[in-house]
Coordinates of C-alpha atoms and ligand atoms in Angstrom, one line a residue:
M674 CA 6.2 8.2 28.4
D675 CA 3.3 10.8 28.1
Y676 CA 4.3 12.6 24.7
Q677 CA 3.5 16.2 24.1
T678 CA 5.1 17.0 20.8
I679 CA 4.9 13.6 18.8
Q680 CA 2.4 10.8 18.6
L681 CA 3.7 7.2 18.7
T682 CA 1.2 4.3 17.8
I683 CA 2.0 0.6 17.5
D684 CA -0.3 -1.7 15.7
Q685 CA 0.5 -5.2 14.0
D686 CA 4.3 -4.7 14.7
V687 CA 4.4 -1.3 12.9
A688 CA 5.4 1.7 15.1
V689 CA 4.3 5.1 13.6
L690 CA 6.0 8.1 15.3
T691 CA 4.3 11.4 14.1
L692 CA 6.1 14.7 14.6
N693 CA 3.1 16.6 16.1
R694 CA 3.8 20.3 16.1
A695 CA 1.9 21.3 12.8
D696 CA 1.5 24.8 13.6
R697 CA 5.2 25.1 13.7
M698 CA 5.8 22.8 10.7
N699 CA 7.0 20.2 13.3
A700 CA 10.1 22.1 14.0
L701 CA 12.3 20.3 16.4
N702 CA 12.8 21.7 20.1
T703 CA 14.4 20.2 23.0
Q704 CA 11.4 18.4 24.2
M705 CA 10.8 17.0 20.8
R706 CA 14.1 15.5 20.4
A707 CA 13.9 13.8 23.9
E708 CA 10.5 12.5 22.8
I709 CA 11.9 11.2 19.4
D710 CA 14.8 9.5 21.2
H711 CA 12.3 7.7 23.8
A712 CA 9.8 6.6 21.2
V713 CA 12.6 5.1 18.8
R714 CA 13.9 3.2 21.7
S715 CA 10.6 1.9 22.6
S716 CA 9.7 1.1 18.9
G717 CA 12.9 -1.0 18.8
D718 CA 11.6 -3.1 21.6
L719 CA 8.0 -3.3 20.8
A720 CA 7.6 -3.2 16.8
R721 CA 9.2 -4.8 13.8
V722 CA 9.4 -1.6 11.8
L723 CA 9.3 2.0 12.5
V724 CA 7.7 4.9 10.4
I725 CA 8.6 8.7 11.0
T726 CA 6.2 10.9 9.4
G727 CA 4.7 14.5 10.1
A728 CA 1.5 15.9 11.1
G729 CA -0.2 18.6 8.7
R730 CA 1.5 19.8 5.6
A731 CA 5.2 19.6 6.5
F732 CA 7.5 16.8 7.4
C733 CA 9.8 18.7 9.7
A734 CA 11.2 22.3 9.4
G735 CA 14.4 21.6 11.3
Q736 CA 15.3 23.4 14.4
D737 CA 12.7 25.5 15.9
L738 CA 14.3 29.0 15.1
G739 CA 12.1 30.5 18.0
E740 CA 12.9 28.2 20.6
G741 CA 14.0 30.0 23.8
G742 CA 13.0 33.3 22.0
N743 CA 15.6 33.2 19.3
A744 CA 17.5 30.2 18.2
S745 CA 20.6 32.5 17.4
Q746 CA 21.4 32.9 21.1
V747 CA 21.8 29.4 21.9
D748 CA 25.0 27.3 22.2
L749 CA 24.8 25.4 18.9
E750 CA 27.7 23.1 19.6
R751 CA 26.0 21.9 22.9
T752 CA 22.7 21.4 21.4
L753 CA 24.1 19.3 18.6
R754 CA 26.2 17.3 20.9
D755 CA 23.7 16.7 23.7
E756 CA 20.4 16.6 21.8
Y757 CA 20.8 16.1 18.1
E758 CA 23.4 13.6 18.2
P759 CA 21.8 11.1 20.7
M760 CA 18.5 11.3 18.7
L761 CA 20.3 10.7 15.4
E762 CA 22.3 8.0 16.9
R763 CA 19.0 6.3 18.2
I764 CA 17.5 6.3 14.9
Y765 CA 20.6 5.1 13.1
S766 CA 21.2 2.2 15.5
C767 CA 17.6 1.3 15.6
P768 CA 17.6 -2.5 15.3
I769 CA 14.5 -2.5 13.0
P770 CA 13.9 -1.1 9.7
T771 CA 13.2 2.6 9.6
I772 CA 11.0 4.5 7.0
A773 CA 10.8 8.3 6.7
A774 CA 7.4 9.1 5.2
V775 CA 8.0 12.4 4.0
N776 CA 4.6 14.1 3.6
G777 CA 5.8 17.7 2.9
A778 CA 8.5 20.0 3.4
A779 CA 11.7 18.6 5.0
A780 CA 14.1 21.7 5.7
G781 CA 17.5 21.9 7.7
A782 CA 17.7 19.2 10.5
G783 CA 14.2 17.9 9.1
A784 CA 15.8 16.9 5.7
N785 CA 18.6 15.2 7.7
L786 CA 16.4 13.6 10.1
A787 CA 14.6 12.1 7.1
L788 CA 17.8 10.8 5.4
A789 CA 18.9 9.2 8.7
A790 CA 16.1 6.5 8.0
D791 CA 16.8 3.6 6.2
V792 CA 14.3 4.0 3.6
V793 CA 12.7 7.6 2.5
I794 CA 9.3 7.4 0.9
A795 CA 8.2 10.8 -0.2
S796 CA 5.0 12.5 -1.3
E797 CA 5.4 13.9 -4.7
E798 CA 4.6 17.3 -2.8
A799 CA 7.5 16.8 -0.4
S800 CA 10.7 18.8 -0.7
F801 CA 14.2 18.5 0.9
T802 CA 16.1 21.7 1.6
Q803 CA 19.4 22.0 3.2
A804 CA 18.2 25.4 4.5
F805 CA 21.3 25.9 6.7
T806 CA 23.3 28.5 4.7
K807 CA 20.2 30.6 4.4
I808 CA 20.8 31.5 8.1
G809 CA 24.6 31.4 8.2
L810 CA 25.0 27.7 9.4
I811 CA 26.6 24.6 7.7
P812 CA 24.2 21.4 7.3
D813 CA 24.3 19.5 10.5
A814 CA 22.3 16.5 11.9
G815 CA 24.2 14.3 9.6
G816 CA 23.8 16.3 6.5
T817 CA 27.4 16.3 5.5
Y818 CA 27.6 12.7 6.1
W819 CA 24.6 11.5 4.2
L820 CA 24.5 13.8 1.4
P821 CA 27.9 13.1 -0.4
R822 CA 27.2 9.3 0.1
Q823 CA 23.8 9.3 -1.2
V824 CA 23.8 11.7 -4.0
G825 CA 27.7 12.4 -4.6
F826 CA 29.9 15.3 -4.0
A827 CA 28.9 17.9 -6.7
R828 CA 25.1 17.5 -5.9
A829 CA 25.8 17.6 -1.9
M830 CA 28.0 20.7 -2.5
G831 CA 25.3 22.5 -4.7
A832 CA 22.6 21.5 -2.1
A833 CA 24.4 22.8 0.8
L834 CA 25.7 26.2 -0.8
F835 CA 22.4 27.1 -2.8
A836 CA 20.1 25.9 -0.1
E837 CA 17.4 25.4 -2.6
P838 CA 14.5 22.9 -2.2
I839 CA 15.1 19.7 -3.9
T840 CA 11.7 18.3 -5.2
A841 CA 10.7 14.6 -4.4
H842 CA 11.1 13.7 -8.1
Q843 CA 14.8 15.5 -8.3
A844 CA 15.5 13.6 -4.9
L845 CA 14.5 10.3 -6.5
E846 CA 16.4 11.0 -9.6
W847 CA 19.5 11.8 -7.5
G848 CA 19.2 8.6 -5.6
M849 CA 18.5 10.5 -2.4
I850 CA 15.2 8.7 -1.8
W851 CA 13.6 5.3 -2.5
E852 CA 10.1 6.5 -3.7
A853 CA 8.1 9.4 -4.8
V854 CA 4.3 8.7 -4.5
P855 CA 1.4 10.8 -5.6
P856 CA -0.2 12.5 -2.7
A857 CA -3.5 10.4 -2.8
A858 CA -1.7 7.2 -2.6
F859 CA 0.9 8.3 -0.3
E860 CA -0.4 7.0 3.3
A861 CA -1.8 3.7 2.0
H862 CA 1.6 3.3 0.0
W863 CA 3.9 3.7 3.1
R864 CA 1.5 1.9 5.6
A865 CA 1.7 -1.1 3.0
R866 CA 5.6 -0.8 2.5
A867 CA 5.7 -0.6 6.6
Q868 CA 3.5 -3.9 7.0
A869 CA 5.5 -5.8 4.5
L870 CA 8.8 -5.1 6.3
A871 CA 6.8 -5.9 9.5
S872 CA 6.0 -9.3 8.5
G873 CA 9.5 -9.9 7.2
P874 CA 12.7 -11.5 8.4
T875 CA 13.6 -9.0 11.1
V876 CA 16.9 -10.4 12.0
A877 CA 18.0 -10.5 8.4
Y878 CA 16.9 -6.8 8.1
A879 CA 19.0 -5.9 10.9
K880 CA 22.0 -7.7 9.6
V881 CA 21.3 -6.0 6.1
K882 CA 21.6 -2.6 7.9
Q883 CA 24.7 -3.6 9.5
A884 CA 26.6 -4.8 6.3
L885 CA 25.5 -2.1 4.1
R886 CA 26.7 0.6 6.6
A887 CA 30.1 -1.3 7.4
S888 CA 30.8 -1.1 3.5
Y889 CA 31.7 2.6 3.9
R890 CA 34.6 1.9 5.8
N891 CA 35.5 -1.8 5.0
T892 CA 38.0 -3.1 2.4
L893 CA 36.6 -5.8 0.1
E894 CA 38.4 -8.4 2.1
E895 CA 36.7 -7.1 5.4
Q896 CA 33.5 -7.0 3.8
L897 CA 33.3 -10.4 2.5
S898 CA 34.4 -11.7 6.1
L899 CA 31.5 -9.7 7.5
E900 CA 28.9 -11.1 5.1
A901 CA 30.1 -14.6 5.9
K902 CA 29.7 -13.9 9.7
L903 CA 26.3 -12.2 9.4
Q904 CA 25.1 -14.8 6.7
G905 CA 26.2 -17.5 9.4
D906 CA 24.0 -15.7 12.0
C907 CA 21.1 -15.7 9.6
G908 CA 21.5 -19.3 8.9
H909 CA 20.5 -20.1 12.5
T910 CA 17.3 -18.1 12.4
R911 CA 13.9 -19.6 12.5
D912 CA 12.9 -17.4 9.6
F913 CA 15.7 -19.0 7.3
K914 CA 14.3 -22.3 8.0
E915 CA 10.8 -21.1 7.4
G916 CA 12.1 -19.3 4.2
V917 CA 13.5 -22.1 2.6
L918 CA 10.7 -24.7 3.5
A919 CA 8.1 -22.1 2.1
F920 CA 10.1 -22.2 -1.1
L921 CA 10.2 -25.8 -1.4
E922 CA 6.5 -26.0 -0.5
K923 CA 5.5 -23.3 -3.0
R924 CA 3.8 -21.1 -0.5
K925 CA 4.3 -17.7 1.1
P926 CA 6.6 -17.9 4.0
Q927 CA 5.4 -16.8 7.5
F928 CA 8.2 -14.9 9.1
E929 CA 8.3 -14.5 13.0
G930 CA 11.2 -12.2 13.1
R931 CA 13.6 -14.4 14.9
Ligands
T3D512 O1 19.8 25.3 17.0 C1 20.7 24.7 16.8 O2 21.1 23.7 17.6 C2 21.1 24.6 15.5 C3 20.6 23.5 14.7 C4 20.2 23.9 13.4 C5 19.4 22.9 12.6 C6 18.5 23.6 11.6 O3 17.5 22.9 11.3 S1 18.9 25.1 10.9 C7 17.5 25.3 9.8 C8 16.0 25.7 10.4 N1 15.1 25.4 9.6 C9 14.8 26.5 8.4 O4 15.7 27.3 8.4 C10 13.4 26.1 7.8 C11 12.6 27.4 7.9 N2 11.3 27.2 7.4 C12 11.0 27.2 6.1 O5 11.7 27.2 5.3 C13 9.6 27.1 5.7 O6 8.9 27.5 6.9 C14 9.2 25.7 5.3 C15 9.8 25.6 3.9 C16 9.6 24.4 6.2 C17 7.5 25.8 4.9 O7 7.3 26.8 4.3 P1 5.8 27.2 4.3 O8 5.7 28.5 3.3 O9 4.7 26.1 3.8 O10 5.2 27.7 5.8 P2 5.6 29.0 6.5 O11 4.6 30.1 6.5 O12 7.0 29.2 6.2 O13 5.6 28.6 8.1 C18 4.3 28.3 8.7 C19 4.6 28.6 10.2 O14 5.6 27.8 10.6 C20 5.3 30.0 10.3 O15 4.9 30.5 11.6 P3 3.5 31.6 11.5 O16 4.0 32.7 10.7 O17 2.2 30.8 11.2 O18 3.4 31.9 13.1 C21 6.8 29.8 10.5 O19 7.3 30.8 11.1 C22 6.8 28.6 11.3 N3 8.0 27.9 11.0 C23 8.4 27.2 10.0 N4 9.7 26.8 10.3 C24 10.0 27.1 11.5 C25 8.9 27.8 12.1 N5 9.1 28.2 13.3 C26 10.1 28.0 14.0 N6 11.2 27.3 13.5 C27 11.2 26.9 12.1 N7 12.2 26.1 11.7

């Protein structure tokens, strides 16, 4: 696919999807949502880790409020059901680890796009704003799902009602993100993190995602049973055999991702 609103590079098993409408703060439009969906699907087949980041000074300003002239005239329910949901589902169900490398402002659906990734690494210059109520909307794109789970009910409610920017340090303190990194070290840092995951036990990573997500809905008994099943599957991988052998031979494992 010839992308117009994003860039996708795949190198050494690392896919980097760059939101690329820097003059609009990488705001999401119909075409970008379709391109993200396509790129995430391709990355799941062709790479062992996916990074989503933004071109220029923002990560993503959410819905392009000028799309079609004026976003207040669009059918919001249809757009969310037909365009946002498939894109977010694609990211959520991506079989490889996903990293949101949040380089700057993440607002509205852009903030929640970041939270849909498995790991969020933010530049210390980044911010996360549930901007929705500023324009008379509620958090969408998964915001009402992720926020209470990640930061607790009180903080989720405050973030949604006041719609104030949450700094990277605040987000870290709240448990919303994994790391906040000084701007000068940011790109080298997320690239190193991505490379580490790309050379890791890919099958185990997929099952880590499956198990942790299932814990939201499972009883302890169901979760223990699921862990046994998934661990049994991991036990049949070449990476498990290699991991144990490398430990016994006191060397670094060479994981193949299978
Ligand atoms: O439609 C549906 O289906 C509903 C779905 C809704 C989901 C949502 O995401 S609603 C929330 C939408 N997003 C926002 O309300 C955020 C709006 N943007 C901002 O708050 C700020 O722009 C930022 C905090 C992201 C960045 O601020 P700053 O000061 O660094 O930049 P700026 O000057 O505000 O923006 C630079 C340009 O980007 C500017 O255009 P100009 O004046 O240079 O021609 C600005 O209009 C444009 N821009 C920024 N955000 C958007 C945008 N253009 C369209 N849509 C945007 N969301």
